[in-house]
mmCIF file of C-alpha atoms and ligand atoms in Angstrom:
data_model
loop_
_atom_site.group_PDB
_atom_site.id
_atom_site.type_symbol
_atom_site.label_atom_id
_atom_site.label_comp_id
_atom_site.label_asym_id
_atom_site.label_seq_id
_atom_site.Cartn_x
_atom_site.Cartn_y
_atom_site.Cartn_z
ATOM 1 C CA UNK A 1 10.717 47.324 -9.018
ATOM 2 C CA UNK A 2 9.306 47.568 -5.476
ATOM 3 C CA UNK A 3 11.630 48.789 -2.759
ATOM 4 C CA UNK A 4 9.814 46.929 -0.029
ATOM 5 C CA UNK A 5 8.485 43.415 -0.377
ATOM 6 C CA UNK A 6 6.124 41.951 2.178
ATOM 7 C CA UNK A 7 5.687 38.231 2.535
ATOM 8 C CA UNK A 8 4.888 35.981 5.431
ATOM 9 C CA UNK A 9 7.333 33.673 7.124
ATOM 10 C CA UNK A 10 6.584 30.009 7.631
ATOM 11 C CA UNK A 11 6.407 29.919 11.403
ATOM 12 C CA UNK A 12 3.220 28.702 13.057
ATOM 13 C CA UNK A 13 4.365 29.221 16.657
ATOM 14 C CA UNK A 14 1.928 31.219 18.766
ATOM 15 C CA UNK A 15 -0.869 31.240 16.184
ATOM 16 C CA UNK A 16 -4.190 29.403 16.433
ATOM 17 C CA UNK A 17 -5.756 27.430 13.584
ATOM 18 C CA UNK A 18 -9.121 25.819 12.928
ATOM 19 C CA UNK A 19 -9.461 23.043 10.370
ATOM 20 C CA UNK A 20 -12.914 22.460 8.923
ATOM 21 C CA UNK A 21 -13.316 19.123 7.155
ATOM 22 C CA UNK A 22 -16.249 17.371 5.516
ATOM 23 C CA UNK A 23 -16.898 13.662 6.048
ATOM 24 C CA UNK A 24 -18.052 13.084 2.460
ATOM 25 C CA UNK A 25 -15.322 11.152 0.596
ATOM 26 C CA UNK A 26 -13.623 10.695 3.943
ATOM 27 C CA UNK A 27 -11.141 8.276 2.441
ATOM 28 C CA UNK A 28 -9.608 11.254 0.627
ATOM 29 C CA UNK A 29 -10.558 14.127 2.906
ATOM 30 C CA UNK A 30 -9.005 12.244 5.843
ATOM 31 C CA UNK A 31 -5.682 12.443 4.050
ATOM 32 C CA UNK A 32 -6.158 16.167 3.533
ATOM 33 C CA UNK A 33 -6.738 16.600 7.269
ATOM 34 C CA UNK A 34 -3.594 14.578 7.990
ATOM 35 C CA UNK A 35 -1.676 16.729 5.503
ATOM 36 C CA UNK A 36 -2.908 19.947 7.124
ATOM 37 C CA UNK A 37 -2.058 18.697 10.636
ATOM 38 C CA UNK A 38 1.356 17.569 9.465
ATOM 39 C CA UNK A 39 2.026 20.959 7.849
ATOM 40 C CA UNK A 40 1.030 22.890 10.967
ATOM 41 C CA UNK A 41 3.064 20.579 13.175
ATOM 42 C CA UNK A 42 6.156 20.875 11.013
ATOM 43 C CA UNK A 43 5.903 24.654 11.109
ATOM 44 C CA UNK A 44 5.740 24.706 14.891
ATOM 45 C CA UNK A 45 2.054 24.991 15.785
ATOM 46 C CA UNK A 46 1.269 23.743 19.292
ATOM 47 C CA UNK A 47 -1.225 20.866 19.494
ATOM 48 C CA UNK A 48 -3.524 22.908 21.728
ATOM 49 C CA UNK A 49 -3.598 25.674 19.157
ATOM 50 C CA UNK A 50 -5.212 23.530 16.452
ATOM 51 C CA UNK A 51 -8.874 22.500 16.509
ATOM 52 C CA UNK A 52 -10.672 20.241 14.040
ATOM 53 C CA UNK A 53 -14.327 20.721 13.113
ATOM 54 C CA UNK A 54 -16.219 18.166 11.024
ATOM 55 C CA UNK A 55 -19.324 18.666 8.874
ATOM 56 C CA UNK A 56 -21.290 16.157 6.745
ATOM 57 C CA UNK A 57 -20.434 17.449 3.253
ATOM 58 C CA UNK A 58 -18.474 20.215 1.595
ATOM 59 C CA UNK A 59 -21.647 22.224 1.090
ATOM 60 C CA UNK A 60 -21.755 22.712 4.882
ATOM 61 C CA UNK A 61 -18.186 24.040 5.111
ATOM 62 C CA UNK A 62 -18.728 27.745 4.276
ATOM 63 C CA UNK A 63 -21.274 28.558 6.984
ATOM 64 C CA UNK A 64 -19.211 26.883 9.697
ATOM 65 C CA UNK A 65 -16.084 28.574 8.355
ATOM 66 C CA UNK A 66 -17.856 31.922 8.677
ATOM 67 C CA UNK A 67 -19.005 31.237 12.232
ATOM 68 C CA UNK A 68 -15.626 29.923 13.327
ATOM 69 C CA UNK A 69 -13.889 32.934 11.779
ATOM 70 C CA UNK A 70 -16.390 35.271 13.453
ATOM 71 C CA UNK A 71 -15.586 33.714 16.826
ATOM 72 C CA UNK A 72 -12.137 35.379 16.583
ATOM 73 C CA UNK A 73 -10.629 32.398 18.394
ATOM 74 C CA UNK A 74 -8.365 31.578 15.470
ATOM 75 C CA UNK A 75 -5.814 33.393 13.343
ATOM 76 C CA UNK A 76 -6.779 31.336 10.279
ATOM 77 C CA UNK A 77 -9.378 28.794 9.220
ATOM 78 C CA UNK A 78 -8.348 25.952 6.904
ATOM 79 C CA UNK A 79 -11.124 24.286 4.900
ATOM 80 C CA UNK A 80 -10.640 20.805 3.427
ATOM 81 C CA UNK A 81 -13.065 18.666 1.475
ATOM 82 C CA UNK A 82 -13.409 16.607 -1.698
ATOM 83 C CA UNK A 83 -15.946 17.041 -4.467
ATOM 84 C CA UNK A 84 -15.755 14.536 -7.301
ATOM 85 C CA UNK A 85 -17.514 15.264 -10.583
ATOM 86 C CA UNK A 86 -18.095 11.634 -11.527
ATOM 87 C CA UNK A 87 -19.980 10.982 -8.273
ATOM 88 C CA UNK A 88 -21.811 14.247 -8.008
ATOM 89 C CA UNK A 89 -24.529 15.021 -10.550
ATOM 90 C CA UNK A 90 -24.773 18.628 -9.288
ATOM 91 C CA UNK A 91 -20.962 18.967 -9.071
ATOM 92 C CA UNK A 92 -20.944 22.512 -10.474
ATOM 93 C CA UNK A 93 -23.448 23.754 -7.892
ATOM 94 C CA UNK A 94 -21.702 22.198 -4.920
ATOM 95 C CA UNK A 95 -18.165 23.090 -6.010
ATOM 96 C CA UNK A 96 -19.276 26.612 -6.980
ATOM 97 C CA UNK A 97 -21.098 27.332 -3.724
ATOM 98 C CA UNK A 98 -18.289 25.946 -1.580
ATOM 99 C CA UNK A 99 -15.715 28.027 -3.418
ATOM 100 C CA UNK A 100 -17.795 31.208 -3.215
ATOM 101 C CA UNK A 101 -18.731 30.598 0.409
ATOM 102 C CA UNK A 102 -15.171 30.053 1.573
ATOM 103 C CA UNK A 103 -14.036 33.245 -0.130
ATOM 104 C CA UNK A 104 -16.960 35.119 1.393
ATOM 105 C CA UNK A 105 -16.181 33.887 4.923
ATOM 106 C CA UNK A 106 -12.710 35.393 4.626
ATOM 107 C CA UNK A 107 -13.857 38.640 3.048
ATOM 108 C CA UNK A 108 -16.641 39.126 5.577
ATOM 109 C CA UNK A 109 -14.513 38.550 8.664
ATOM 110 C CA UNK A 110 -11.035 39.645 7.632
ATOM 111 C CA UNK A 111 -9.725 36.310 8.927
ATOM 112 C CA UNK A 112 -7.777 34.229 6.394
ATOM 113 C CA UNK A 113 -10.051 31.349 5.366
ATOM 114 C CA UNK A 114 -8.024 28.954 3.261
ATOM 115 C CA UNK A 115 -9.312 26.894 0.366
ATOM 116 C CA UNK A 116 -8.147 23.289 0.601
ATOM 117 C CA UNK A 117 -10.968 21.712 -1.372
ATOM 118 C CA UNK A 118 -10.099 19.060 -3.938
ATOM 119 C CA UNK A 119 -12.413 19.379 -6.938
ATOM 120 C CA UNK A 120 -11.647 16.497 -9.254
ATOM 121 C CA UNK A 121 -13.127 14.858 -12.307
ATOM 122 C CA UNK A 122 -12.413 11.350 -11.055
ATOM 123 C CA UNK A 123 -11.624 9.467 -7.884
ATOM 124 C CA UNK A 124 -8.133 8.784 -9.189
ATOM 125 C CA UNK A 125 -7.474 12.482 -9.713
ATOM 126 C CA UNK A 126 -8.724 13.226 -6.203
ATOM 127 C CA UNK A 127 -6.400 10.594 -4.727
ATOM 128 C CA UNK A 128 -3.474 12.120 -6.610
ATOM 129 C CA UNK A 129 -4.195 15.511 -5.033
ATOM 130 C CA UNK A 130 -4.427 14.060 -1.550
ATOM 131 C CA UNK A 131 -0.841 12.959 -1.381
ATOM 132 C CA UNK A 132 -0.417 10.290 -4.028
ATOM 133 C CA UNK A 133 1.100 12.146 -6.994
ATOM 134 C CA UNK A 134 0.400 15.844 -6.858
ATOM 135 C CA UNK A 135 1.264 16.768 -3.296
ATOM 136 C CA UNK A 136 -1.362 17.050 -0.607
ATOM 137 C CA UNK A 137 -3.826 19.919 -0.846
ATOM 138 C CA UNK A 138 -4.342 19.880 2.930
ATOM 139 C CA UNK A 139 -0.622 20.315 3.520
ATOM 140 C CA UNK A 140 -0.508 23.140 0.959
ATOM 141 C CA UNK A 141 -3.486 24.831 2.612
ATOM 142 C CA UNK A 142 -1.690 24.703 5.976
ATOM 143 C CA UNK A 143 1.410 26.323 4.418
ATOM 144 C CA UNK A 144 -0.768 29.057 2.939
ATOM 145 C CA UNK A 145 -2.476 29.653 6.277
ATOM 146 C CA UNK A 146 0.817 29.983 8.127
ATOM 147 C CA UNK A 147 2.271 32.315 5.524
ATOM 148 C CA UNK A 148 -0.797 34.537 5.609
ATOM 149 C CA UNK A 149 -1.053 34.822 9.383
ATOM 150 C CA UNK A 150 2.568 35.889 9.467
ATOM 151 C CA UNK A 151 2.020 38.353 6.638
ATOM 152 C CA UNK A 152 -0.972 39.962 8.358
ATOM 153 C CA UNK A 153 0.870 40.002 11.650
ATOM 154 C CA UNK A 154 3.825 41.693 10.026
ATOM 155 C CA UNK A 155 1.920 44.225 7.957
ATOM 156 C CA UNK A 156 -1.155 45.060 10.012
ATOM 157 C CA UNK A 157 -0.521 44.134 13.626
ATOM 158 C CA UNK A 158 3.126 44.978 13.998
ATOM 159 C CA UNK A 159 2.551 47.694 16.557
ATOM 160 C CA UNK A 160 0.115 45.779 18.675
ATOM 161 C CA UNK A 161 2.755 43.362 19.912
ATOM 162 C CA UNK A 162 0.064 41.570 21.844
ATOM 163 C CA UNK A 163 -2.841 39.309 21.262
ATOM 164 C CA UNK A 164 -5.981 38.962 23.284
ATOM 165 C CA UNK A 165 -8.262 35.999 22.730
ATOM 166 C CA UNK A 166 -11.252 34.259 24.208
ATOM 167 C CA UNK A 167 -9.104 32.802 26.961
ATOM 168 C CA UNK A 168 -8.168 36.319 28.008
ATOM 169 C CA UNK A 169 -4.432 35.913 27.597
ATOM 170 C CA UNK A 170 -2.320 38.726 26.228
ATOM 171 C CA UNK A 171 1.157 37.778 25.213
ATOM 172 C CA UNK A 172 3.934 39.253 23.179
ATOM 173 C CA UNK A 173 4.482 37.437 19.938
ATOM 174 C CA UNK A 174 7.989 36.491 18.924
ATOM 175 C CA UNK A 175 9.432 38.599 16.115
HETATM 176 C C1 LIG B 201 -24.743 15.158 -1.901
HETATM 177 C C2 LIG B 201 -23.280 15.230 -2.153
HETATM 178 C C3 LIG B 201 -22.742 14.693 -3.345
HETATM 179 C C4 LIG B 201 -23.598 14.046 -4.378
HETATM 180 N N1 LIG B 201 -21.432 14.743 -3.603
HETATM 181 C C5 LIG B 201 -20.600 15.305 -2.672
HETATM 182 C C6 LIG B 201 -19.197 15.356 -2.901
HETATM 183 O O1 LIG B 201 -18.643 14.890 -3.910
HETATM 184 N N2 LIG B 201 -18.435 15.953 -1.955
HETATM 185 C C7 LIG B 201 -18.952 16.489 -0.802
HETATM 186 O O2 LIG B 201 -18.202 17.023 0.013
HETATM 187 N N3 LIG B 201 -20.283 16.440 -0.573
HETATM 188 C C8 LIG B 201 -21.111 15.865 -1.451
HETATM 189 N N4 LIG B 201 -22.449 15.803 -1.212
HETATM 190 C C9 LIG B 201 -22.964 16.277 0.084
HETATM 191 C C10 LIG B 201 -23.214 17.791 0.138
HETATM 192 O O3 LIG B 201 -22.003 18.492 0.266
HETATM 193 C C11 LIG B 201 -24.121 18.140 1.342
HETATM 194 O O4 LIG B 201 -23.564 17.591 2.500
HETATM 195 C C12 LIG B 201 -25.540 17.632 1.208
HETATM 196 O O5 LIG B 201 -26.109 18.022 -0.001
HETATM 197 C C13 LIG B 201 -26.426 18.143 2.364
HETATM 198 O O6 LIG B 201 -26.493 19.555 2.338
#
């Protein structure tokens, strides 16, 4: 049994988040964006600390996620999109590349890049995962992002006590 357990708190105050969303299947992805914004808001993120980026389809998400993460302007990047098998003949390729690319953006930059992509067999299933029956994957992705930024802050940046970003502000983060 471990003597010390590390896990992040659910407090978004003072952290900055980017949301990357695709416009494809916007009827569903729009709900994921709303879910992510709602999650961040409920956990205390300031409006000015959340920025939304839009791309045409989910295939375009990974490269932008990488560039946004590389900019170091954000503590976490939340990716949301919807890929539906029934409507996408090359479903496996798109879903596979998006999944790999999102993971790679996080691994390459060290910034948490969160996977909020709905991959569904049918439109109905996708709707269920965007708030109808099975929660909202955007909301869940926001929770994950907040937990991770707190975890990394706690474990790896504890002694820094400060943050310095593009806007040149250094401030002490609440403990
Ligand atoms: C082309 C395409 C298809 C058929 N299906 C989807 C989908 O279900 N979900 C999604 O996010 N994007 C889809 N796209 C668009 C691709 O992601 C991409 O935008 C285009 O192939 C251009 O690179």
